[in-house]
mmCIF file of C-alpha atoms in Angstrom:
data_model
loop_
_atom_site.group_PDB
_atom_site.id
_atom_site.type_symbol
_atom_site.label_atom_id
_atom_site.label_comp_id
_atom_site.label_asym_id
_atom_site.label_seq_id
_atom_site.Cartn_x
_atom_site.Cartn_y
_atom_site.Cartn_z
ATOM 1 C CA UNK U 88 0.000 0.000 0.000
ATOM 2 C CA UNK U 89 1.184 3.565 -0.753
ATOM 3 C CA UNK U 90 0.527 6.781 1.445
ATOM 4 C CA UNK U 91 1.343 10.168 1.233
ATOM 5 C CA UNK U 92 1.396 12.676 4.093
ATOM 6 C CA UNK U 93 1.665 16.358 4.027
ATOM 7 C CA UNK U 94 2.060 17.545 7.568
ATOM 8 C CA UNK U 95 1.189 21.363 6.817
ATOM 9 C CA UNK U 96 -2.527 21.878 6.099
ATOM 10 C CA UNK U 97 -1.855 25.405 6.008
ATOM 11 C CA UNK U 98 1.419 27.931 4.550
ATOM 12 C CA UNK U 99 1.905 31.254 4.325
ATOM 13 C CA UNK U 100 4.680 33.175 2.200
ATOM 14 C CA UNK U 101 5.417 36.511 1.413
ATOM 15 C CA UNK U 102 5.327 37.533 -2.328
ATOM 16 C CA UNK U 103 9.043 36.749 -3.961
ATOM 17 C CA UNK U 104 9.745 34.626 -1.209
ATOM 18 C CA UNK U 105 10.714 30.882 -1.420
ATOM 19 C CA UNK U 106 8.976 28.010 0.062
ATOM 20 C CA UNK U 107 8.774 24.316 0.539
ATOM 21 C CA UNK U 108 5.886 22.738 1.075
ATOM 22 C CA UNK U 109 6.956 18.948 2.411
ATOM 23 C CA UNK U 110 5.823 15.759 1.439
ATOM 24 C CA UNK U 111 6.844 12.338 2.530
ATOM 25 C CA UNK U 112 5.813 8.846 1.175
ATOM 26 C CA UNK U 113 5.645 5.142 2.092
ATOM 27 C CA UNK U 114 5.664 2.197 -0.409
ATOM 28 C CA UNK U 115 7.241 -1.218 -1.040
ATOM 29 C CA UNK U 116 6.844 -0.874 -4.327
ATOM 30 C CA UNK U 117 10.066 -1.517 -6.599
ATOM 31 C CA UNK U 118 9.599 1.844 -8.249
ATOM 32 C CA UNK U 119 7.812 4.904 -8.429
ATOM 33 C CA UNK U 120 6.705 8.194 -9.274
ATOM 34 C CA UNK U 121 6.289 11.335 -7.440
ATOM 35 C CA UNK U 122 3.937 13.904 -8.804
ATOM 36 C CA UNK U 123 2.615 17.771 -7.561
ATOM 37 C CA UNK U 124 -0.506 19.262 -8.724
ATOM 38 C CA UNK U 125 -1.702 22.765 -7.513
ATOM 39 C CA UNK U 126 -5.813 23.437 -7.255
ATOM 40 C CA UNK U 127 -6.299 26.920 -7.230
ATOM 41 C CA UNK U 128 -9.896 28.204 -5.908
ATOM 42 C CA UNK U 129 -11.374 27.594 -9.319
ATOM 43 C CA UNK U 130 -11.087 24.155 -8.349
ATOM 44 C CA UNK U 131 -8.982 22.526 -11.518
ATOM 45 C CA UNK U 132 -6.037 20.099 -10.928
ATOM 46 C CA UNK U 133 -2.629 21.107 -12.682
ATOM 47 C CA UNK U 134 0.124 18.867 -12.822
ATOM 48 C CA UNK U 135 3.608 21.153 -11.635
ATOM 49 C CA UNK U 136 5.937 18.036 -11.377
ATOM 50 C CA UNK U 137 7.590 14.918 -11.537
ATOM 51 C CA UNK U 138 10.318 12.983 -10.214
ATOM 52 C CA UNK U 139 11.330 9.407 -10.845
ATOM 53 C CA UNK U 140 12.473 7.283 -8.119
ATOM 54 C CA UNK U 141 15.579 6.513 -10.137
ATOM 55 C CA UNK U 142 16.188 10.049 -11.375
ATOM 56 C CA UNK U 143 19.151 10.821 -10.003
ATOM 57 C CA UNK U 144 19.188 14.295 -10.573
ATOM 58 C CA UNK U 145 15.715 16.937 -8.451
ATOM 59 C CA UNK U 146 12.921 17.970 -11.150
ATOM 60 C CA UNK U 147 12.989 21.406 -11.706
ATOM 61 C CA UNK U 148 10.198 23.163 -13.929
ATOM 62 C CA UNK U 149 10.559 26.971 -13.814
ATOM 63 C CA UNK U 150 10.252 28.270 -10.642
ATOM 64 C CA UNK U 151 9.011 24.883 -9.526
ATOM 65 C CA UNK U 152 11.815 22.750 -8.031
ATOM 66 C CA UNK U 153 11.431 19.093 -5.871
ATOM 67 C CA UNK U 154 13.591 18.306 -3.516
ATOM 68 C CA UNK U 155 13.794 14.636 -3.618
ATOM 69 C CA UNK U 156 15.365 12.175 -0.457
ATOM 70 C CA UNK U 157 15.450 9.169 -1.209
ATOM 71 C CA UNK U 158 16.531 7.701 2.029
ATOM 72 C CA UNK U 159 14.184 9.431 3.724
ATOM 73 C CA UNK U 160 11.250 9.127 1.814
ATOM 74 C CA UNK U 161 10.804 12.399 1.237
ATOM 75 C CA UNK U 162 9.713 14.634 -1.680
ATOM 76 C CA UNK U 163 9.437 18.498 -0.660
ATOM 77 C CA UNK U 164 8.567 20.843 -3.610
ATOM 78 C CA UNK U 165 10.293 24.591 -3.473
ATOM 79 C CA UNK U 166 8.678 27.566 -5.206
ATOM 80 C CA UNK U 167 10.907 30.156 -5.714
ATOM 81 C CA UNK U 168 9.933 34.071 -5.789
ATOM 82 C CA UNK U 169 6.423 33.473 -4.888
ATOM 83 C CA UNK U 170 3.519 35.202 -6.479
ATOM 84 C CA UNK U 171 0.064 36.111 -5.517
ATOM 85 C CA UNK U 172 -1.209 34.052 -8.479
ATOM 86 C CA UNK U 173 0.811 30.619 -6.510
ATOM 87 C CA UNK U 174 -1.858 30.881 -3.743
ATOM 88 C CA UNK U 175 -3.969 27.740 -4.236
ATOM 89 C CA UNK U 176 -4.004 23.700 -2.468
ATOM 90 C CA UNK U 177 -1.471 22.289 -3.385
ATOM 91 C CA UNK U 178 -1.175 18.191 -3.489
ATOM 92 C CA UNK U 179 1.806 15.531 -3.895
ATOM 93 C CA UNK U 180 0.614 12.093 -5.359
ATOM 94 C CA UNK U 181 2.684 9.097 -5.839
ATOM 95 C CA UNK U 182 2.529 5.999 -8.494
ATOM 96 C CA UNK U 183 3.688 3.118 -7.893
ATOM 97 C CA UNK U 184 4.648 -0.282 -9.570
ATOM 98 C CA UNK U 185 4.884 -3.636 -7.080
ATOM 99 C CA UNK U 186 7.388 -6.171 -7.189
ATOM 100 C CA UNK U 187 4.936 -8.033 -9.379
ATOM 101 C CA UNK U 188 5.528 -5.863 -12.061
ATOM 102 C CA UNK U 189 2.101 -4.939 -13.134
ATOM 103 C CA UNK U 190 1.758 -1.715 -13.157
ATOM 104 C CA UNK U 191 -0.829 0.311 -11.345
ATOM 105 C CA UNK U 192 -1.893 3.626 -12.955
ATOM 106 C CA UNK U 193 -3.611 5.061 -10.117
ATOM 107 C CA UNK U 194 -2.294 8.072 -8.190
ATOM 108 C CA UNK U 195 -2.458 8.162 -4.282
ATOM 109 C CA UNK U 196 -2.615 11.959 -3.230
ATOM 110 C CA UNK U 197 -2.062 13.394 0.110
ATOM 111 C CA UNK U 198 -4.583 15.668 2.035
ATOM 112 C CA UNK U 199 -2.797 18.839 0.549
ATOM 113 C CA UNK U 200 -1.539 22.292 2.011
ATOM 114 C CA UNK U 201 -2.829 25.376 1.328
ATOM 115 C CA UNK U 202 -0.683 27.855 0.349
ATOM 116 C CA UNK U 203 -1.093 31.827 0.881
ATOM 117 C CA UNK U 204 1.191 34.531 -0.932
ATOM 118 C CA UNK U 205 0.771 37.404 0.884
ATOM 119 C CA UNK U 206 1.777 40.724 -0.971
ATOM 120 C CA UNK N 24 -6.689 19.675 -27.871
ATOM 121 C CA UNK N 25 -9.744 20.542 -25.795
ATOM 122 C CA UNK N 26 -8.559 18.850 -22.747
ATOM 123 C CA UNK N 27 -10.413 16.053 -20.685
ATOM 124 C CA UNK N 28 -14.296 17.423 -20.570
ATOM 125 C CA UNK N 29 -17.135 17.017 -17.915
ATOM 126 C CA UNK N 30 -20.434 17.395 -17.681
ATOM 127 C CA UNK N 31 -22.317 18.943 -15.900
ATOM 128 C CA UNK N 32 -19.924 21.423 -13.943
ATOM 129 C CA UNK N 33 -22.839 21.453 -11.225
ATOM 130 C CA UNK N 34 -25.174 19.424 -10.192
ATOM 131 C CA UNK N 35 -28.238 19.947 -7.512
ATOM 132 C CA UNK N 36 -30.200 17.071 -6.765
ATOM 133 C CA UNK N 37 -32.686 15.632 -4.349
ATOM 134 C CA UNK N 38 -31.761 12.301 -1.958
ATOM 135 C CA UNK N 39 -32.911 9.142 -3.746
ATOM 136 C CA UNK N 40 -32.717 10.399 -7.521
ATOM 137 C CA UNK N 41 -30.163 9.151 -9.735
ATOM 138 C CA UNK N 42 -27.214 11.199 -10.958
ATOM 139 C CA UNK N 43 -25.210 10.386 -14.485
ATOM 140 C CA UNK N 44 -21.783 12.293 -14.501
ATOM 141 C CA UNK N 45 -19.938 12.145 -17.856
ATOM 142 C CA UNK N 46 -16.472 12.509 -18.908
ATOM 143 C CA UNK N 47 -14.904 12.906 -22.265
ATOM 144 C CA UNK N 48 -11.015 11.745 -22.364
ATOM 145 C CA UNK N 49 -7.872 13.510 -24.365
ATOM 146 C CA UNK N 50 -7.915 11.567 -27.726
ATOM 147 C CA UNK N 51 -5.783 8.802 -27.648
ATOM 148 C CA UNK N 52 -5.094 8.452 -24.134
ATOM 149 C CA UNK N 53 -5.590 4.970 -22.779
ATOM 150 C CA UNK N 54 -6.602 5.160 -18.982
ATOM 151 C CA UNK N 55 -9.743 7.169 -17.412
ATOM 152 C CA UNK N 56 -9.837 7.561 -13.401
ATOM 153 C CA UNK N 57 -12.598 8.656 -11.696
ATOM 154 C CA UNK N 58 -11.880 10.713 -8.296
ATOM 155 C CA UNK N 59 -13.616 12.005 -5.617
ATOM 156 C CA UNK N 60 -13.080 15.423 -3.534
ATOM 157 C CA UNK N 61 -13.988 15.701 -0.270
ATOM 158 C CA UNK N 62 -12.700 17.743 2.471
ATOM 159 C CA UNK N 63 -12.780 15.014 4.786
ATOM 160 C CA UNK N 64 -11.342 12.349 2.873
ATOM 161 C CA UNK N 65 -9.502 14.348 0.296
ATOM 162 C CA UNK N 66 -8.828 12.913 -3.114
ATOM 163 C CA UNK N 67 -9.808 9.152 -3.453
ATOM 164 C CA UNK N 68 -9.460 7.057 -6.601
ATOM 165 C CA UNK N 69 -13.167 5.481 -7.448
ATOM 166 C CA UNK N 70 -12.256 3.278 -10.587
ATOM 167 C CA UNK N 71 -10.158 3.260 -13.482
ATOM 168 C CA UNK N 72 -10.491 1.849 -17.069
ATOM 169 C CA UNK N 73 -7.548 0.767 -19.574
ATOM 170 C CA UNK N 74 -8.717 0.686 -22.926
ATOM 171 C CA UNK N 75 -12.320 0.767 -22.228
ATOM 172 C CA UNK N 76 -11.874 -1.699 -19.364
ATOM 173 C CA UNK N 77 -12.517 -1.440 -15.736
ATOM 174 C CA UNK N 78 -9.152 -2.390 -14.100
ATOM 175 C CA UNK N 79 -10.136 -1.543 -10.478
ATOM 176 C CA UNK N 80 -12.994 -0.604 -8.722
ATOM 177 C CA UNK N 81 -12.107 -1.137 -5.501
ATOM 178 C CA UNK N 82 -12.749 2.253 -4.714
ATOM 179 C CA UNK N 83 -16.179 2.597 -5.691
ATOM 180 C CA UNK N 84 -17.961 2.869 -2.056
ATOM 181 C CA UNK N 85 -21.210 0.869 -2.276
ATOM 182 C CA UNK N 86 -23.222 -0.697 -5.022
ATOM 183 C CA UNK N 87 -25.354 2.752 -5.685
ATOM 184 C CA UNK N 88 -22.039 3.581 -7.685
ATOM 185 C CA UNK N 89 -21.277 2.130 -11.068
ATOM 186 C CA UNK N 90 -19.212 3.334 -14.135
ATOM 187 C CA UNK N 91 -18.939 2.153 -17.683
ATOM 188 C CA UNK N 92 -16.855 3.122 -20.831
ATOM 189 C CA UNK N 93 -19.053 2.507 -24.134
ATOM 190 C CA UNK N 94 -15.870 3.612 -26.212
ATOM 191 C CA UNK N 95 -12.408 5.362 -25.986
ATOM 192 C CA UNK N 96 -13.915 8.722 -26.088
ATOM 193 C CA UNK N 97 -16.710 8.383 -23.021
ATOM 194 C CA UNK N 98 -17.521 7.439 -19.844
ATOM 195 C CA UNK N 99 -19.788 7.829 -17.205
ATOM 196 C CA UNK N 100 -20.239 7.702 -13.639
ATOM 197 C CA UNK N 101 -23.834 6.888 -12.128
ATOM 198 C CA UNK N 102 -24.959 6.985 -8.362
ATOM 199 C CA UNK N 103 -28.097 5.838 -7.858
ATOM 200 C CA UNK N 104 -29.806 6.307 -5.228
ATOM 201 C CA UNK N 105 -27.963 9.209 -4.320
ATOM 202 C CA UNK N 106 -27.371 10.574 -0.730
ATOM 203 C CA UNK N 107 -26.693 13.454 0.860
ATOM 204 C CA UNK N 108 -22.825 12.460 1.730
ATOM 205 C CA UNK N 109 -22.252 11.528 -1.869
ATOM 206 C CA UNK N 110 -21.583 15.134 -1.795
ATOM 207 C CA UNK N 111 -18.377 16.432 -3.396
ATOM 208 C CA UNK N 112 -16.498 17.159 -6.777
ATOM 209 C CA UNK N 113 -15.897 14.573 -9.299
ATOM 210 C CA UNK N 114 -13.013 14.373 -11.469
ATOM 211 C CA UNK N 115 -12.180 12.181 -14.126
ATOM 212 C CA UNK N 116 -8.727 12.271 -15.725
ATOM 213 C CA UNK N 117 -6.735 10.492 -18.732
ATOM 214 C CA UNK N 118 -3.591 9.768 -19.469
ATOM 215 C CA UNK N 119 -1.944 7.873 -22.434
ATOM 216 C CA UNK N 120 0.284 4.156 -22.153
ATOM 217 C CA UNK N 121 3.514 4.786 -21.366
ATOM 218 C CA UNK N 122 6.168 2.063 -19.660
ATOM 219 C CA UNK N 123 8.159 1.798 -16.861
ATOM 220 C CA UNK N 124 10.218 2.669 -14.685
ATOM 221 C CA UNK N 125 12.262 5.918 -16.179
ATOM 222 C CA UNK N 126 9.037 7.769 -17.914
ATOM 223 C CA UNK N 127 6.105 8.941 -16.040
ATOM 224 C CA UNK N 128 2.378 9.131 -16.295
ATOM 225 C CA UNK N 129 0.720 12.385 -15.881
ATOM 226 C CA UNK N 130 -2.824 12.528 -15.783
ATOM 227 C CA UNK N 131 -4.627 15.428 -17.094
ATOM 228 C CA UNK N 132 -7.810 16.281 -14.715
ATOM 229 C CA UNK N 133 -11.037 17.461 -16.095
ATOM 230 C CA UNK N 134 -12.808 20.719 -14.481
ATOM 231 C CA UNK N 135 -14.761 18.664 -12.546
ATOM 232 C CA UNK N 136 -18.796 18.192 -11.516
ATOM 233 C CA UNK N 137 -19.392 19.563 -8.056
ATOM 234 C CA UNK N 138 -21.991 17.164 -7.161
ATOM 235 C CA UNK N 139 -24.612 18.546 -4.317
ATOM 236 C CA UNK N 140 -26.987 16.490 -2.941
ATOM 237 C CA UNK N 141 -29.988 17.565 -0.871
#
């Protein structure tokens, strides 16, 4: 079984500020996938980034960055230089594939943390 | 591309009548999800279909819930009866094949149905 915890329900950052919102994970599974979306109020999902449990190198898209720990199961994502239009929930999902080898498509999310920019 | 589409965005009903969400995938993509958003239980996974087939339901929470996938390019999501704590927004999202274990699987979310029932 996977699960995902986000310990922060709630963040606030001022604007052009950096933050990390943390995520940690638990599977058995052989490999995996690590994934953030961000829901702003309008309520749409949209996918920020990936990260590969064998990348060897953090994800980075734009200001978007994950900070990935193997070892400790853990898969933080960084904004850099916040904005006001970065406030929204924001939720890390993993995918998994068991020793089996079949895959499994689904994504387990954690609860989420909402994030504030404040200006 | 238009993106993965649902209908209706809202959705008002009265306890006991049936509800029919519907979801149009990206073209081409090979795997639908269905997910539900609660504040309580956050995002769950209800079912998910590869190439028009259900893989696993084990999320679907009672037998008033079923889903189907006539073709590649629909599917729908039926509660019936509904109750009041079927509640919440629906998504469905798609996402093409891909393999194991260096590439990824994103899957693109629809809008949504914010499901109310009374």
């Amino acid at each position: 079984a996977q699960k995902i915890t986000q310990t922060q329900p709630g963040m606030f950052v001022q604007e052009k500020e950096a933050v990390t919102l943390d995520c940690t994970y638990d599977t058995s599974d052989q490999s995996y996938g690590l994934f953030w979306y961000k829901q702003p109020s309008s309520g749409e999902m949209i996918f920020l980034i990936y990260q590969g449990s064998y990348d060897e190198q953090n994800a980075t898209e734009g200001r978007y960055s994950l900070n990935f720990q193997k070892a400790r199961k853990s898969a933080n994502l960084v904004i850099s230089a916040s904005q006001l239009g970065d406030s929204a929930m924001y939720f890390c999902a993993m995918r998994g594939r068991p020793y089996s080898g079949a895959g499994s498509y689904q994504l387990t999310f954690g609860k989420g943390t909402k994030l504030s920019v404040i200006p | 591309d238009a993106g993965v589409i649902q209908s209706p965005r809202h959705e008002v009903t009265e306890m006991g009548q049936e509800v029919t969400l519907r979801c149009k995938p990206i073209s081409g993509h090979d795997y639908l999800f269905w997910y539900r958003q609660t504040m309580m239980r956050g995002l769950e996974l209800l079912i998910y279909f590869n190439n028009n087939v259900p893989i696993d339901d084990s999320g679907m929470p009672e037998d008033r819930f079923s889903a189907k996938m006539p073709n590649a390019s629909f599917s729908t999501l039926k509660i019936q009866p509904s109750e009041p704590r079927d509640s919440a927004v629906y998504f469905c999202a798609s996402s093409p094949i891909e393999g194991f274990p260096s590439s990824y699987n994103e899957q693109f979310f629809g809008p949504g149905t914010r499901l109310t029932v009374l």
